[in-house]
Structures are given as C-alpha cells and as structure tokens.
Coordinates of C-alpha atoms in Angstrom, one line a residue:
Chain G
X28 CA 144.3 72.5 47.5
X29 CA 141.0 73.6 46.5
X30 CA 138.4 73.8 49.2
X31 CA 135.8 71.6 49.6
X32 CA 132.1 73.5 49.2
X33 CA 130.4 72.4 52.6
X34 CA 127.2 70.2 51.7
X35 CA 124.2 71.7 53.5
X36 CA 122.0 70.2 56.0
X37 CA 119.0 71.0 54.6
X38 CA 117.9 71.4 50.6
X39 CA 114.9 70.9 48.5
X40 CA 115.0 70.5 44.7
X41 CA 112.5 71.6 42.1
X42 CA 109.8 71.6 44.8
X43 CA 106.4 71.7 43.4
X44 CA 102.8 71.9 45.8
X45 CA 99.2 71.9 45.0
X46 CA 95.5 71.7 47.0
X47 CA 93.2 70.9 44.2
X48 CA 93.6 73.0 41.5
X49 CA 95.4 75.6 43.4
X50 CA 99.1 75.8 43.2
X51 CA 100.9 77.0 45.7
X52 CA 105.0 76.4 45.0
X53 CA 106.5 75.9 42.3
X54 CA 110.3 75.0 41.3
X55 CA 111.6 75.2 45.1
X56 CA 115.3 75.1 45.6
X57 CA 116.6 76.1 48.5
X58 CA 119.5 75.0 51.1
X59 CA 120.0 75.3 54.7
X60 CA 123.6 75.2 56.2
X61 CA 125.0 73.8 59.4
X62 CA 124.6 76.7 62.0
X63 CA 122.4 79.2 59.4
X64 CA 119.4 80.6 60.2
X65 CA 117.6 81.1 56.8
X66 CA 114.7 83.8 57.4
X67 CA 111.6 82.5 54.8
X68 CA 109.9 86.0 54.3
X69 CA 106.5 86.8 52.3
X70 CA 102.8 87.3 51.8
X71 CA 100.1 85.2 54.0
X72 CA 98.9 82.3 51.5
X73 CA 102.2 82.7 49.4
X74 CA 103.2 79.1 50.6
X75 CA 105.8 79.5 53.6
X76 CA 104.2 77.1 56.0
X77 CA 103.6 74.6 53.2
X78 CA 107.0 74.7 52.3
X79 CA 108.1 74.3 55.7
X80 CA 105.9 71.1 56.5
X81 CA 107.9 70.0 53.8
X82 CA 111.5 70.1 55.1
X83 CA 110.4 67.9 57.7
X84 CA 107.6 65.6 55.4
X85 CA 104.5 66.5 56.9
X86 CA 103.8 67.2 53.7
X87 CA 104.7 65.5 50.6
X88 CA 105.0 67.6 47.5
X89 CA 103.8 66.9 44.1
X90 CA 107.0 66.7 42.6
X91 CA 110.6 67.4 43.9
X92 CA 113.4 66.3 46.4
X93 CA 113.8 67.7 50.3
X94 CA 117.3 66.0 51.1
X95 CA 118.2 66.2 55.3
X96 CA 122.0 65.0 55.9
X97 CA 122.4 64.1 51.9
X98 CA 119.2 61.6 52.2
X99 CA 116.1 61.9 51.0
X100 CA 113.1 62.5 53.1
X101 CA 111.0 60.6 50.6
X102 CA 112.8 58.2 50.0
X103 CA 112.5 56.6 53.8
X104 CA 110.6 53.9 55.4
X105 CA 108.3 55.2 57.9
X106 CA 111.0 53.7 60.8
X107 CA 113.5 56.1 59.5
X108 CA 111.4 58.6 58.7
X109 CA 110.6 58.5 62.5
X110 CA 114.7 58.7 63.0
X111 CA 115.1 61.7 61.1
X112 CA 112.6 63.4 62.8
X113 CA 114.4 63.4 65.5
X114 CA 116.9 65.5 64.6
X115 CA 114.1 68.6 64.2
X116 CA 112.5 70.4 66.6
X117 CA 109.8 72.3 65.3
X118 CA 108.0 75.2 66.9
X119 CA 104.5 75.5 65.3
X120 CA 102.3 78.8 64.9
X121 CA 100.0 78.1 67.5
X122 CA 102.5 75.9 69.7
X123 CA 100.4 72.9 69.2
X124 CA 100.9 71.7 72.7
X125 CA 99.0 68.6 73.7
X126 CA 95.9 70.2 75.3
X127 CA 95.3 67.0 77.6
X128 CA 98.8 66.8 78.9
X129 CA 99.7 69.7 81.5
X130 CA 103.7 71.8 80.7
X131 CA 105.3 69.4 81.7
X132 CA 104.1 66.5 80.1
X133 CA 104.2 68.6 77.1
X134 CA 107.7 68.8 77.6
X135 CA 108.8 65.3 78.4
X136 CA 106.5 63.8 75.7
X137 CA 109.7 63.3 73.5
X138 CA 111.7 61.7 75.8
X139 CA 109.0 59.4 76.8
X140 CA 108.7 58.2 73.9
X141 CA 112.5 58.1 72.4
X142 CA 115.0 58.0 75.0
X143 CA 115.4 55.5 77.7
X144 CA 115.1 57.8 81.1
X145 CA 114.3 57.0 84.4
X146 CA 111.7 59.9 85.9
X147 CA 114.3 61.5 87.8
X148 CA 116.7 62.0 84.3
X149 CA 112.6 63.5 82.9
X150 CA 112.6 66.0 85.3
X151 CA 116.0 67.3 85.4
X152 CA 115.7 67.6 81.1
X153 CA 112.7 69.3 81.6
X154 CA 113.5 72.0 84.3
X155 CA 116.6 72.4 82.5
X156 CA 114.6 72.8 78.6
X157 CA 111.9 75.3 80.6
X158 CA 115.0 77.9 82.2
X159 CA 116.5 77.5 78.9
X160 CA 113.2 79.5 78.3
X161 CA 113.1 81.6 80.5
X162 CA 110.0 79.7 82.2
X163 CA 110.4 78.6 85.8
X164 CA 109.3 75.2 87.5
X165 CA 106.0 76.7 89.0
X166 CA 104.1 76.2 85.8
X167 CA 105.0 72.6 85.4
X168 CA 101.3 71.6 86.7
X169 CA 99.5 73.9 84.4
X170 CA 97.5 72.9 81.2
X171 CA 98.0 74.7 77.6
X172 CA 94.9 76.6 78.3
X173 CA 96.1 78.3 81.3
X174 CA 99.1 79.8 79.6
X175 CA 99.8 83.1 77.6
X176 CA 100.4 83.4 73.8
X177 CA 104.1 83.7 74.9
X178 CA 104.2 81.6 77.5
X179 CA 102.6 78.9 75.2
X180 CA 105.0 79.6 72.0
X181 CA 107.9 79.3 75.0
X182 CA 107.0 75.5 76.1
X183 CA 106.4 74.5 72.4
X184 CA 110.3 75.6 71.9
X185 CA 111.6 73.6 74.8
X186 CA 109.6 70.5 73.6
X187 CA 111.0 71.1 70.5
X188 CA 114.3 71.5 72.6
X189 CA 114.1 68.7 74.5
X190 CA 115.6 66.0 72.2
X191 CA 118.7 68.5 71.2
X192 CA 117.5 68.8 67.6
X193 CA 119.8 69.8 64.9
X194 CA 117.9 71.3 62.5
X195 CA 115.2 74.0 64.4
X196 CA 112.2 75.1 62.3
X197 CA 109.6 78.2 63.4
X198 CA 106.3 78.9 62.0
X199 CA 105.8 82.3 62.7
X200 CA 107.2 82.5 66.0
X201 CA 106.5 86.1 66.8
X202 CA 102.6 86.0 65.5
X203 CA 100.4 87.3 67.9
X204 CA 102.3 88.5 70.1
X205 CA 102.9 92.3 71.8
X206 CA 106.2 93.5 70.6
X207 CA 108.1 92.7 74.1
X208 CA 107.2 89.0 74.1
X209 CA 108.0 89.2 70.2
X210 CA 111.4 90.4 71.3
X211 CA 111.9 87.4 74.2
X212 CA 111.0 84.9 71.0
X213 CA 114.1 86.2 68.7
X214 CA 116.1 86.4 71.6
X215 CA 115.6 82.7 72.4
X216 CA 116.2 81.9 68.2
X217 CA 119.3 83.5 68.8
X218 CA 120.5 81.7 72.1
X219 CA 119.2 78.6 70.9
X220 CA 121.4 79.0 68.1
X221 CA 124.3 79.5 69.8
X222 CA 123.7 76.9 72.7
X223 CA 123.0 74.2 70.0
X224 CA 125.0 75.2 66.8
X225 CA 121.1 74.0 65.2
X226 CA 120.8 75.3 61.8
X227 CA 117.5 77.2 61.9
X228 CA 114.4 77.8 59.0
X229 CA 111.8 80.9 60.2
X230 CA 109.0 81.5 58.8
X231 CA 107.7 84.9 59.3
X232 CA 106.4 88.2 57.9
X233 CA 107.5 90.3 60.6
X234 CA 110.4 92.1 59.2
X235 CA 111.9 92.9 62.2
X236 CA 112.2 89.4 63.5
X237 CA 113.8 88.5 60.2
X238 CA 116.7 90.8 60.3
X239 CA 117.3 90.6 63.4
X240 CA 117.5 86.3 63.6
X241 CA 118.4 85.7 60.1
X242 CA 122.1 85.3 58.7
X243 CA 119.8 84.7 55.0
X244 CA 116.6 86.0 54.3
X245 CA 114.4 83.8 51.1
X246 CA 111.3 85.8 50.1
X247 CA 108.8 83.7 48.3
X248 CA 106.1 85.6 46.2
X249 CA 102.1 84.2 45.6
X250 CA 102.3 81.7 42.3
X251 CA 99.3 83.3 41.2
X252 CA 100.7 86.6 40.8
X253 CA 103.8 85.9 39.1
X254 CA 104.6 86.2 35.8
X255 CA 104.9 83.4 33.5
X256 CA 108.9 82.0 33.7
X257 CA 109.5 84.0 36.6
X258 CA 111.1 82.3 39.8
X259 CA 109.2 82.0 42.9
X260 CA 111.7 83.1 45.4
X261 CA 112.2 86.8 44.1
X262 CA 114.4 87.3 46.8
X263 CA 117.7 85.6 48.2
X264 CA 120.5 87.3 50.4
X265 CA 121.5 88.6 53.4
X266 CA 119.3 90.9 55.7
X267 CA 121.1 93.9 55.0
X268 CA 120.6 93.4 51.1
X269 CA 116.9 93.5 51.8
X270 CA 116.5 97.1 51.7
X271 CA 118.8 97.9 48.7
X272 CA 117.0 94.9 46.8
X273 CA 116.3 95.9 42.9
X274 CA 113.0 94.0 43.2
X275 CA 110.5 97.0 43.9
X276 CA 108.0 93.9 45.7
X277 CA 110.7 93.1 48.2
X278 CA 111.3 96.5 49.2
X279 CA 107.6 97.0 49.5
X280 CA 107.5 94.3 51.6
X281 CA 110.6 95.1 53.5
X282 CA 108.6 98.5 54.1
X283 CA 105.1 96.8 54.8
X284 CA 103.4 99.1 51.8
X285 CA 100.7 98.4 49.8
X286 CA 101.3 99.8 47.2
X287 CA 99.2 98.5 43.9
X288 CA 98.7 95.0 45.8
X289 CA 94.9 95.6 46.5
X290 CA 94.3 95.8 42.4
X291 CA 96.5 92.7 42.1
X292 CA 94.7 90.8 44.9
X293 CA 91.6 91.6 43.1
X294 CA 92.5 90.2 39.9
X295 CA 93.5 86.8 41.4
Chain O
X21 CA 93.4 81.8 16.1
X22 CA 90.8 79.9 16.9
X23 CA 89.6 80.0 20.6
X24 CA 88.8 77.0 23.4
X25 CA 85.7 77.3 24.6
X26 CA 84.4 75.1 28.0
X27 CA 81.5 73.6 28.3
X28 CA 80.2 74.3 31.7
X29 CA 80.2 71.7 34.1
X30 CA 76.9 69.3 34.1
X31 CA 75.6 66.8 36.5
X32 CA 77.3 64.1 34.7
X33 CA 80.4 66.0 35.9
X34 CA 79.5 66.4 39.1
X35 CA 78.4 63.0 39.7
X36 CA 81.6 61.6 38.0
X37 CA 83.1 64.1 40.8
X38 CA 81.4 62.9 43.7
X39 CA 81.6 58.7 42.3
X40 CA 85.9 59.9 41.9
X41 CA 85.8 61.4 45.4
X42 CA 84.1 58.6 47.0
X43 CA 86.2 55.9 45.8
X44 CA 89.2 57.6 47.3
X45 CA 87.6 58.2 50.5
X46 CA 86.7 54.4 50.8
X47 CA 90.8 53.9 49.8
X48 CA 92.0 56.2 52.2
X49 CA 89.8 54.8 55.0
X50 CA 90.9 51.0 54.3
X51 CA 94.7 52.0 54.3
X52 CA 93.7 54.3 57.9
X53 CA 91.2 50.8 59.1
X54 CA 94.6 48.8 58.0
X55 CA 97.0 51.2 59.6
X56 CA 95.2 51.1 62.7
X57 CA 94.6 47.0 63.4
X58 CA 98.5 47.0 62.0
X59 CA 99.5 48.9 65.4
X60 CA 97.0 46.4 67.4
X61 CA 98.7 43.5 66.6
X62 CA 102.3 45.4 66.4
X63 CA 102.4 47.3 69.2
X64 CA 100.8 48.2 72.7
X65 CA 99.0 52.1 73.4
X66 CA 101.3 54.3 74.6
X67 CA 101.3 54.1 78.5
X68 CA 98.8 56.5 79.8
X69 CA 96.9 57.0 77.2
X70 CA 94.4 53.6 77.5
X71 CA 93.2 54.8 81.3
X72 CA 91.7 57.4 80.2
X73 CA 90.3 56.8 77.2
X74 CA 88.7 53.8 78.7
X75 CA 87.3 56.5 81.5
X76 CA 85.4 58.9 78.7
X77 CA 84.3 55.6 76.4
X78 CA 82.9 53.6 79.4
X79 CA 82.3 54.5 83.1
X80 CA 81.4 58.2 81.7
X81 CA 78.8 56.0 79.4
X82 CA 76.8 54.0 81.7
X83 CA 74.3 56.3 83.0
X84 CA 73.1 57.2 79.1
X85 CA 73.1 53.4 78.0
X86 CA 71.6 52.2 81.5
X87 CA 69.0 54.3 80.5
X88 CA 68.7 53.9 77.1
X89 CA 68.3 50.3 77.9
X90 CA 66.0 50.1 80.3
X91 CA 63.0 52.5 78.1
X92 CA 64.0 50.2 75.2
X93 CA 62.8 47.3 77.7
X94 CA 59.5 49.1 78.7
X95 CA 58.5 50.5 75.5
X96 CA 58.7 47.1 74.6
X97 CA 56.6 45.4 77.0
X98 CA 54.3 48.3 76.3
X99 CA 53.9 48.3 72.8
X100 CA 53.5 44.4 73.1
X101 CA 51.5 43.6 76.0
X102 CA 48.1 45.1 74.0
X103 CA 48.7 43.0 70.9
X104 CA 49.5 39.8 73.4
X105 CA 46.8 40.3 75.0
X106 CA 44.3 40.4 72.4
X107 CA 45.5 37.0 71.4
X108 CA 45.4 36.1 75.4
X109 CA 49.1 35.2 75.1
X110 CA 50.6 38.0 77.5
X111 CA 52.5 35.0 79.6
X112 CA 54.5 35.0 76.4
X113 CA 55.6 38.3 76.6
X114 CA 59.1 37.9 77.9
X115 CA 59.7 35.7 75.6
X116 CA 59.2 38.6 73.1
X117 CA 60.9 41.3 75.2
X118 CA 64.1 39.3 76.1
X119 CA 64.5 37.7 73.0
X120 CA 64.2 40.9 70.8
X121 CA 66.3 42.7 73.8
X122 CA 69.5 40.7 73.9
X123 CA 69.9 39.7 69.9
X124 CA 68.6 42.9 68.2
X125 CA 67.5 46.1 69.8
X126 CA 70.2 46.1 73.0
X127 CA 72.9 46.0 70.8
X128 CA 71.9 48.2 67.6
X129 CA 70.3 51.1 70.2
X130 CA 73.3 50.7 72.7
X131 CA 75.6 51.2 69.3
X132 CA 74.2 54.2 67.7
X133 CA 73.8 55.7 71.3
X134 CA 77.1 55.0 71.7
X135 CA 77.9 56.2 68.4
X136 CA 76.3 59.3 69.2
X137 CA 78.0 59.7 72.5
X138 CA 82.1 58.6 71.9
X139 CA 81.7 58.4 68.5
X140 CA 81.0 62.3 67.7
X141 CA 83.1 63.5 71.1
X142 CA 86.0 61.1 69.5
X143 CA 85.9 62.4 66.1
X144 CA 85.8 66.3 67.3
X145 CA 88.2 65.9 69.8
X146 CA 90.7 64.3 66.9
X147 CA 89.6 67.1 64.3
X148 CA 90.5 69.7 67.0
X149 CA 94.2 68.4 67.7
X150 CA 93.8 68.5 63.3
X151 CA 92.7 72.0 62.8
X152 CA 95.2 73.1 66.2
X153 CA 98.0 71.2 64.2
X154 CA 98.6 68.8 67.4
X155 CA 98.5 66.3 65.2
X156 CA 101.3 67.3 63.3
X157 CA 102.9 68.1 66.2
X158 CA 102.9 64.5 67.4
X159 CA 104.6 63.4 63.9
X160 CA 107.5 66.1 64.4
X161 CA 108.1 64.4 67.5
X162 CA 108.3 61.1 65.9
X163 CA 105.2 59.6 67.3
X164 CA 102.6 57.9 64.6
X165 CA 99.3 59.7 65.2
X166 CA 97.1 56.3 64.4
X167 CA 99.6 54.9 66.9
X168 CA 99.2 57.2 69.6
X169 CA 95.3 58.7 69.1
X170 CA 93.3 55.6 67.3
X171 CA 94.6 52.4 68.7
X172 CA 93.9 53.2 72.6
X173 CA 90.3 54.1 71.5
X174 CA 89.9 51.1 69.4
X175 CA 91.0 49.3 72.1
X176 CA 88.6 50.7 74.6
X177 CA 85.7 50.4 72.4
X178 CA 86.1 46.8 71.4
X179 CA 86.0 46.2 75.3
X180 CA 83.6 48.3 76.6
X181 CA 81.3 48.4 74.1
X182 CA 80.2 44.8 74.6
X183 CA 80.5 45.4 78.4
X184 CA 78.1 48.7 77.9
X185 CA 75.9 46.7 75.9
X186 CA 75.6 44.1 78.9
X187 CA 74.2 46.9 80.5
X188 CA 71.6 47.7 78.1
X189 CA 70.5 44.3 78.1
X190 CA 70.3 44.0 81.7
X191 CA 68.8 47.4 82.2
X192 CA 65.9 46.3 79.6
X193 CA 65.1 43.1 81.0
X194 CA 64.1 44.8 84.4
X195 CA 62.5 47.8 82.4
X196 CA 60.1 45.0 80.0
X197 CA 60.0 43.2 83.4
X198 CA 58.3 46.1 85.8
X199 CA 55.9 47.1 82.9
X200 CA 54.9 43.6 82.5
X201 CA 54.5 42.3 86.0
X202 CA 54.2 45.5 88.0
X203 CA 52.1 47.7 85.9
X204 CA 50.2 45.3 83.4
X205 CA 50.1 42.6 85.6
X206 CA 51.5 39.4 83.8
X207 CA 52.3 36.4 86.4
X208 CA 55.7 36.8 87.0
X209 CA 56.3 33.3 87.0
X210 CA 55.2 32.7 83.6
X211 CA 57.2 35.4 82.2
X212 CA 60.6 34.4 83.4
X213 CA 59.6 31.2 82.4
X214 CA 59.0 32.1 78.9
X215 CA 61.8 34.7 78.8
X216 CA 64.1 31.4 80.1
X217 CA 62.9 29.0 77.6
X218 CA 63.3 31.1 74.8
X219 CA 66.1 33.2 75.0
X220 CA 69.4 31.1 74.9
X221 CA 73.3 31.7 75.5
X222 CA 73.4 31.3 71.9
X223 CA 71.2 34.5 71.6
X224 CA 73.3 36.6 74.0
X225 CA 76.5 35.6 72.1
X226 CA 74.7 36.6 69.1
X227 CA 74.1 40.1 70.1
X228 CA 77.9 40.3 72.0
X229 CA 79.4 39.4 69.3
X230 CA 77.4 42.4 66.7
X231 CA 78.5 45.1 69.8
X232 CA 81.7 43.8 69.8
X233 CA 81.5 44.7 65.6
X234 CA 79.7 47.9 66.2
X235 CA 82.7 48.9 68.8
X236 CA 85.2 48.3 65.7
X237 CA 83.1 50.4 63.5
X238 CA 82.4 53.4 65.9
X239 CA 86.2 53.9 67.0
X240 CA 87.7 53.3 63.0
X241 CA 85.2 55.5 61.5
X242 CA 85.2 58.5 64.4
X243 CA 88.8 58.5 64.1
X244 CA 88.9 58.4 60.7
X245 CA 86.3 61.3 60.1
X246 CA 88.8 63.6 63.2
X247 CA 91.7 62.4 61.3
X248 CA 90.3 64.0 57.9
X249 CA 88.9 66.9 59.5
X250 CA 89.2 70.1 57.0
X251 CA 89.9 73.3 58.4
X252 CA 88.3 75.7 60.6
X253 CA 85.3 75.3 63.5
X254 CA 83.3 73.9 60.4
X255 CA 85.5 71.5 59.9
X256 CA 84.8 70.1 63.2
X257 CA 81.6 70.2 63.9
X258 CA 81.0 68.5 60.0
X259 CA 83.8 65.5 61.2
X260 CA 81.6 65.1 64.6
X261 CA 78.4 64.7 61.9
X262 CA 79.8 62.4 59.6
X263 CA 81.1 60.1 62.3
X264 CA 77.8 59.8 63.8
X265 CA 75.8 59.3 60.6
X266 CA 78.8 57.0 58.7
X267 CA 78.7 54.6 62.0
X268 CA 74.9 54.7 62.6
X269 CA 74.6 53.7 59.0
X270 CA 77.9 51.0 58.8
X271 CA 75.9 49.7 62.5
X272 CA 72.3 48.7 60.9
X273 CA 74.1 47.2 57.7
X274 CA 76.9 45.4 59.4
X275 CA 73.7 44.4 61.9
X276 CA 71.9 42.9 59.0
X277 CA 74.7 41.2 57.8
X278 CA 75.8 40.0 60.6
X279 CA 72.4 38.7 61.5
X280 CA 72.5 36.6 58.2
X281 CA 75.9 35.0 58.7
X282 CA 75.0 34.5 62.6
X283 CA 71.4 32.5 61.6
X284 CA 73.3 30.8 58.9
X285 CA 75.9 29.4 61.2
X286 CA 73.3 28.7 64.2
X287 CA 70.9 26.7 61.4
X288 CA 73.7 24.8 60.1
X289 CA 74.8 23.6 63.6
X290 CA 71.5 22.7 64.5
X291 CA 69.1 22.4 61.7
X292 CA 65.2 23.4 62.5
X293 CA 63.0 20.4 62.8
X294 CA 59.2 20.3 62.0
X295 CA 59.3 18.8 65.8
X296 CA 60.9 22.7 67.0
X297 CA 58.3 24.7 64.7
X298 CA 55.6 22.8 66.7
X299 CA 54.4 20.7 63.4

C-alpha cells in the first residue's frame, strides 16, 4: 500500500502583504512539518518577519490562506484564535519581555493566564523553563532592563516555553549578539527541538545560524527587485544545497557579498 | 503606443486623502472604544494589573490636581472680587467662585490636567510596549491586548477621575475662600452664605457626572493613540501629542454638550419661574 504524504503542521497559500502602496510578499506557499525546523533566510526589508507574524496571525494578509493543524487561522473566532495560539511559542527579535513585570513574572505570564496552577505548580514550571535555559533562579527578581541581550533573548524563549508549544517561531534569534551568546541561542533551537519534538520557523540572516539549526532553508528575495513572473522564494532546500545553489543571489547571500546589490538598491 | 501620463497630485487629492484617512480613524477608534467597554461588561482586569494602574492614575495625581485646583479657586476670587466690588456686591462673591468651581472650571481644568498627566504617560507607555512589540507579544501568548492594557485604565480613570476632581473642587473652594476673606477681606459669613445658597447638590452632580465623562474619554482615546502608535521614538512621542490634544479637544466639546443635555434635564424637572429670576 501506498504511503500516505504526512500533512504539515504549518502551510500558507498564495500569501500576499502590503503597507500602503508597498508590497512586501507576494504568492507565499510554504509548509512546515512536524519536528522541521525550516530556516527563513534573506535580505532586511525582504519580508521575513512579516511573513512570520503571519503564521501565527498577528498579521493578516491581503490575500491568501496560513492553515495550523489543517484549519485556517483566518477562518477563527477570536476564542479559538486564542486556542491556537497556544500551541506557538514565539521568540521575538527584541524578546519583547513585559518591562513592568520582573523574569519571573515574565515567565509565568502564560500560565497565569491559561492553565489552572496553584503558585507552588508556577514556580516549579518556571525554574524548570529558566534551567532549560541555561539561566539560574537568582535572576528571578530582576526586571527586563537589568538583563543582557542574551540573557533577555533566553527568558523570552522559556516564556515562549512555558506552555510546551508545538509549533516554535524565532525572529532573528541570534541578532545582536557576540558570536558565543549567538552560539548558546542555536544550541538551545536545537535542544528545544529535541526536548519538545516542536516544529520550528527561524527567521534569520546569519548564515551560520541557518545551517547549523535548519533541516530546510526558504530564501525570500525583496518584491521590488524581482523580475516580473519570477517567484519570491528563489530558494528552497536543504542547508547543504545552499552553497551549490544555481541561483547566483543565493550564493551571494550564502557568501554575505555584495556584489552589484548597491546599483540595484539604488534603483528601487 | 500611446503613453499614460499622471497628473500630479492636487489639493483636491490630498484633501480627499486626509477626509478618506480620517473616516477610518474615527472607524477604527469606535470598533477599539467598542472593544474596550465589550471587555468591561464581559470580563474583570487581569489580577494585578488594576493596583497599579490605579497608583500612577490617582494617588500619583493628587499633588498636581490639588494644586491645580486650588490657583483655579484664587485666580477666581481675584479676577472677580475688583469687578464685584465696583458694583459693591463682593458678599456675592462665593457665590460666583463655588458655583463656576464645582459645575464648570473644577472639572474641565482637572480633565485636561489630567489629560495632560495620565493621558500622554498612558498613551506613551502603550506606544512603547507597540514599537518594542510587547504588544504582540501579549497576543502570541493568547492574551487580548484591549483586555489586558485598556480595560484596567478605563477602569481606574472612570473612578478616580471623579474622585480627583473632588479634590479640585475642594482645593478651589479654600483657594477662592483665603483670597476672599483673608486677603480681600469679604465677611466670611456672607460668603459661605452666598456660596451655600447658590451652589446646590444638583450642581456638584453636574460637574461629577462631566469628570466621570472626561475619565471615559482620556483613558479610550490615550489608549487608542498607544495602541496606533507607528514606528520608532517618533512614533511615540507623536501618540503622547495626539492623546493630549484629541482628549483636551473631545473634553471642552463633550463639556459643552453635556452642559446642554444637563440644563435641559435640570429646567425640565424644575422649570424657572419669574418668582426665581427675582421678577
């Protein structure tokens, strides 16, 4: 008997984004697997984060499907919405921890306001989400401000953690940090991978991150400098394709070169 | 082939433009104003976050409106007292002072101190947890943002801005009092008694129940202007602006409304006699 092809987790059809008059995706299909970690590659401004804010609708696009489990985001009331939101943990460029609320406020936040635990059940989680990231108990007390860059991007992924997500989706997780610290980051994508079987989506443009996290690597390209009929995602394989690809703007990428970019820039 | 040409954009355009961009503003802020009073009469603020709103909105506003009210009381009996005098009615002057006080200039300079105070602070804080993408953060975690950020400071300002507005009040009947009596010397006893004849609970209700409409308007509109916030320090600091001027402005019309519909109501329950205007 034939197999059956195993539905992904994650997809978006015919995805189409605009601000204003600028567009910024165009014709977006793409699928995420149960226990893949797709690597979303590209230029700044090319439309990574958008698309991103997408999979888990905090941003609607102007036309297209993004289907989680076989259901359409869209397609929910705001209750279920809520539901399926649930099932993400997302780890944002910045963190985007709750600057009034100290670590480990930060970190219970989700399961003080979805799961019925007494204090005690509150702590344990969030001792256990901070070792799972490599933080210790000390900083429980401190506020957002006090912390690193890393230490920062570290309790925004065990908040994201904390509700045992499914699906996992970084913005940049290694931005802005020194290489070391970028290092600890992909380290933790990979353990949290294996400790939760989550399928993951990172967005990133540090190459090194991306092959070494990614079991699929997407590369989008800027709408405005594509050519007319050509597909936005110039790019879709595995990491070890990336340098081989036939697409001289991927291996530039891949390379971080500049190549003729600055006179295309200039003629956006 | 023949070529498109484009005319350039004219004011017609750009007014068109601005009318377009206003009329979905005004949209967007009923569905945020109906979003918000859904979750009042839905749901409860999330514990913890009432306390200390409540702190910031009220006890950390009492010193400004104490004093705020008690100059509007002396400039009052100041600006007053010369013109009373002239007409040898300066007795009368409380009447003046406390009646002005409690209906009109308590609440509307309370309010747009108020909105100056919470409702810029408010609407900067909210554009900052925008432009830092805590906003969004709070929707990944399944928490509605109007739920979490707008109701406990809609809350806090429909109670405490009537209760800060008490304060005004009180603080600018013992500023118009001291000028009066202390400095210009008007018998005290005549200007309490004037004061008590003419203003009445009516009067105090009257301006209560404006503050208690000003509150609504300061807290929907701030949040709405952090909510909106567009990107960058700019961003902010323009969302702190417009909440400021956008409730100042929605304060002295709602005031004159309000003033219309209150005197309509107060003149239909008790209709003015020639006997009350003295004829």
């Amino acid at each position: 008997m034939a197999e059956q092809p195993v539905a992904p987790i994650l997809e978006t059809e015919g995805l189409f984004a605009k601000f204003g008059k600028q567009r910024v995706l165009r014709d977006i299909n793409f699928q995420v697997h149960r226990g893949e970690t797709v690597a979303v590659i590209g230029e700044s401004g090319c439309g990574k984060t958008v698309l991103l804010k997408m999979l888990l609708a905090l941003m609607e696009p102007n036309k297209g499907d993004v289907r989680f489990d076989g259901r359409s985001l869209l397609d929910l009331s705001d209750r279920e919405l809520v539901k399926q939101r649930l099932r993400y943990g997302f780890v944002f460029q910045q963190a985007a921890l709750f600057d009034s609320l100290n670590v480990f406020e930060n970190v219970a936040f989700g399961l003080r306001a979805h799961r019925d635990l007494d204090e005690a059940q509150i702590r344990e989680e969030v001792k256990e989400r901070l070792a799972e990231v490599g933080l210790s108990t000390d900083i429980v007390a401190k506020m957002p401000m006090e912390l690193s860059g890393g230490m920062r991007k570290r309790v925004g992924l065990a908040r994201a953690l904390a509700l045992q997500p499914e699906v996992m989706l970084y913005d940049e997780p290694t931005t802005g940090l020194d290489p070391i610290m970028s290092d600890v980051i992909n380290e933790l994508i990979l353990r949290t991978k294996e400790r939760h079987h989550a399928a993951s989506v990172v967005v990133t443009h540090d190459m090194k991150s991306a092959k070494k996290v990614a079991d699929r690597v997407v590369m989008l390209y800027p709408l405005g400098r594509l050519k007319d009929g050509e597909a936005q995602i110039i790019f879709d394989g595995t990491p070890t394709e990336l340098d081989d690809s036939a697409d001289s703007r991927v291996r530039q990428f891949v390379r971080g070169e500049a190549g003729e970019r600055i006179s295309e820039m200039a003629e956006d | 082939m023949a070529t498109q040409t484009t005319a350039p954009a004219g004011p017609i355009v750009y007014l068109g433009q601005w009318v377009a961009e206003a009329i979905a503003a005004f949209g967007q802020f009923t569905q945020f104003a109906g979003a918000v009073f859904g979750w009042l009469f839905r749901r409860r603020p999330y514990p913890g976050t009432l306390v200390p709103t409540m702190f910031s909105i009220g006890v950390r506003s009492v010193p400004v409106v104490a004093i705020t009210g008690t100059f509007i009381g002396m400039v009052l009996a100041v600006q007053a007292f010369n013109q009373f005098r002239m007409m040898h009615i300066e007795s009368r002057l409380g009447a003046v002072i406390n009646a002005s006080l409690v209906t009109e200039l308590g609440p509307v300079l309370a309010a747009t101190m108020l909105a100056g105070r919470i409702g810029s602070s408010m609407a900067a804080e909210l554009a900052t947890m925008k432009v830092t993408e805590q906003i969004d953060g709070l929707r990944a975690l399944g928490v509605d943002p109007t739920h979490y950020l707008a109701l406990p400071r809609l809350v806090a300002c429909v109670v405490l801005i009537p209760l800060l507005t008490c304060i005004a009040d009180f603080m600018g009947v013992i500023g118009g009092a001291i000028v009066a009596i202390k400095i210009n010397h008007v018998a005290g006893f005549h200007y309490w008694l004037h004061s008590r004849d003419s203003v009445e609970l009516w009067d105090i209700g009257n301006g209560l129940t404006k503050s208690l409409f000003f509150g609504v308007e300061i807290a929907v509109i701030s949040c709405f202007c952090g909510f909106r916030a567009g990107a960058g320090a700019e961003g902010v600091g323009r969302a702190a602006t417009e909440a400021f001027v956008y409730s100042f402005v929605a304060i002295l019309m709602s005031d004159f409304f309000l003033g219309v519909f209150i005197n309509t109501v107060y003149h239909s329950i008790w209709p003015v006699t020639l006997s009350k205007l003295g004829g």
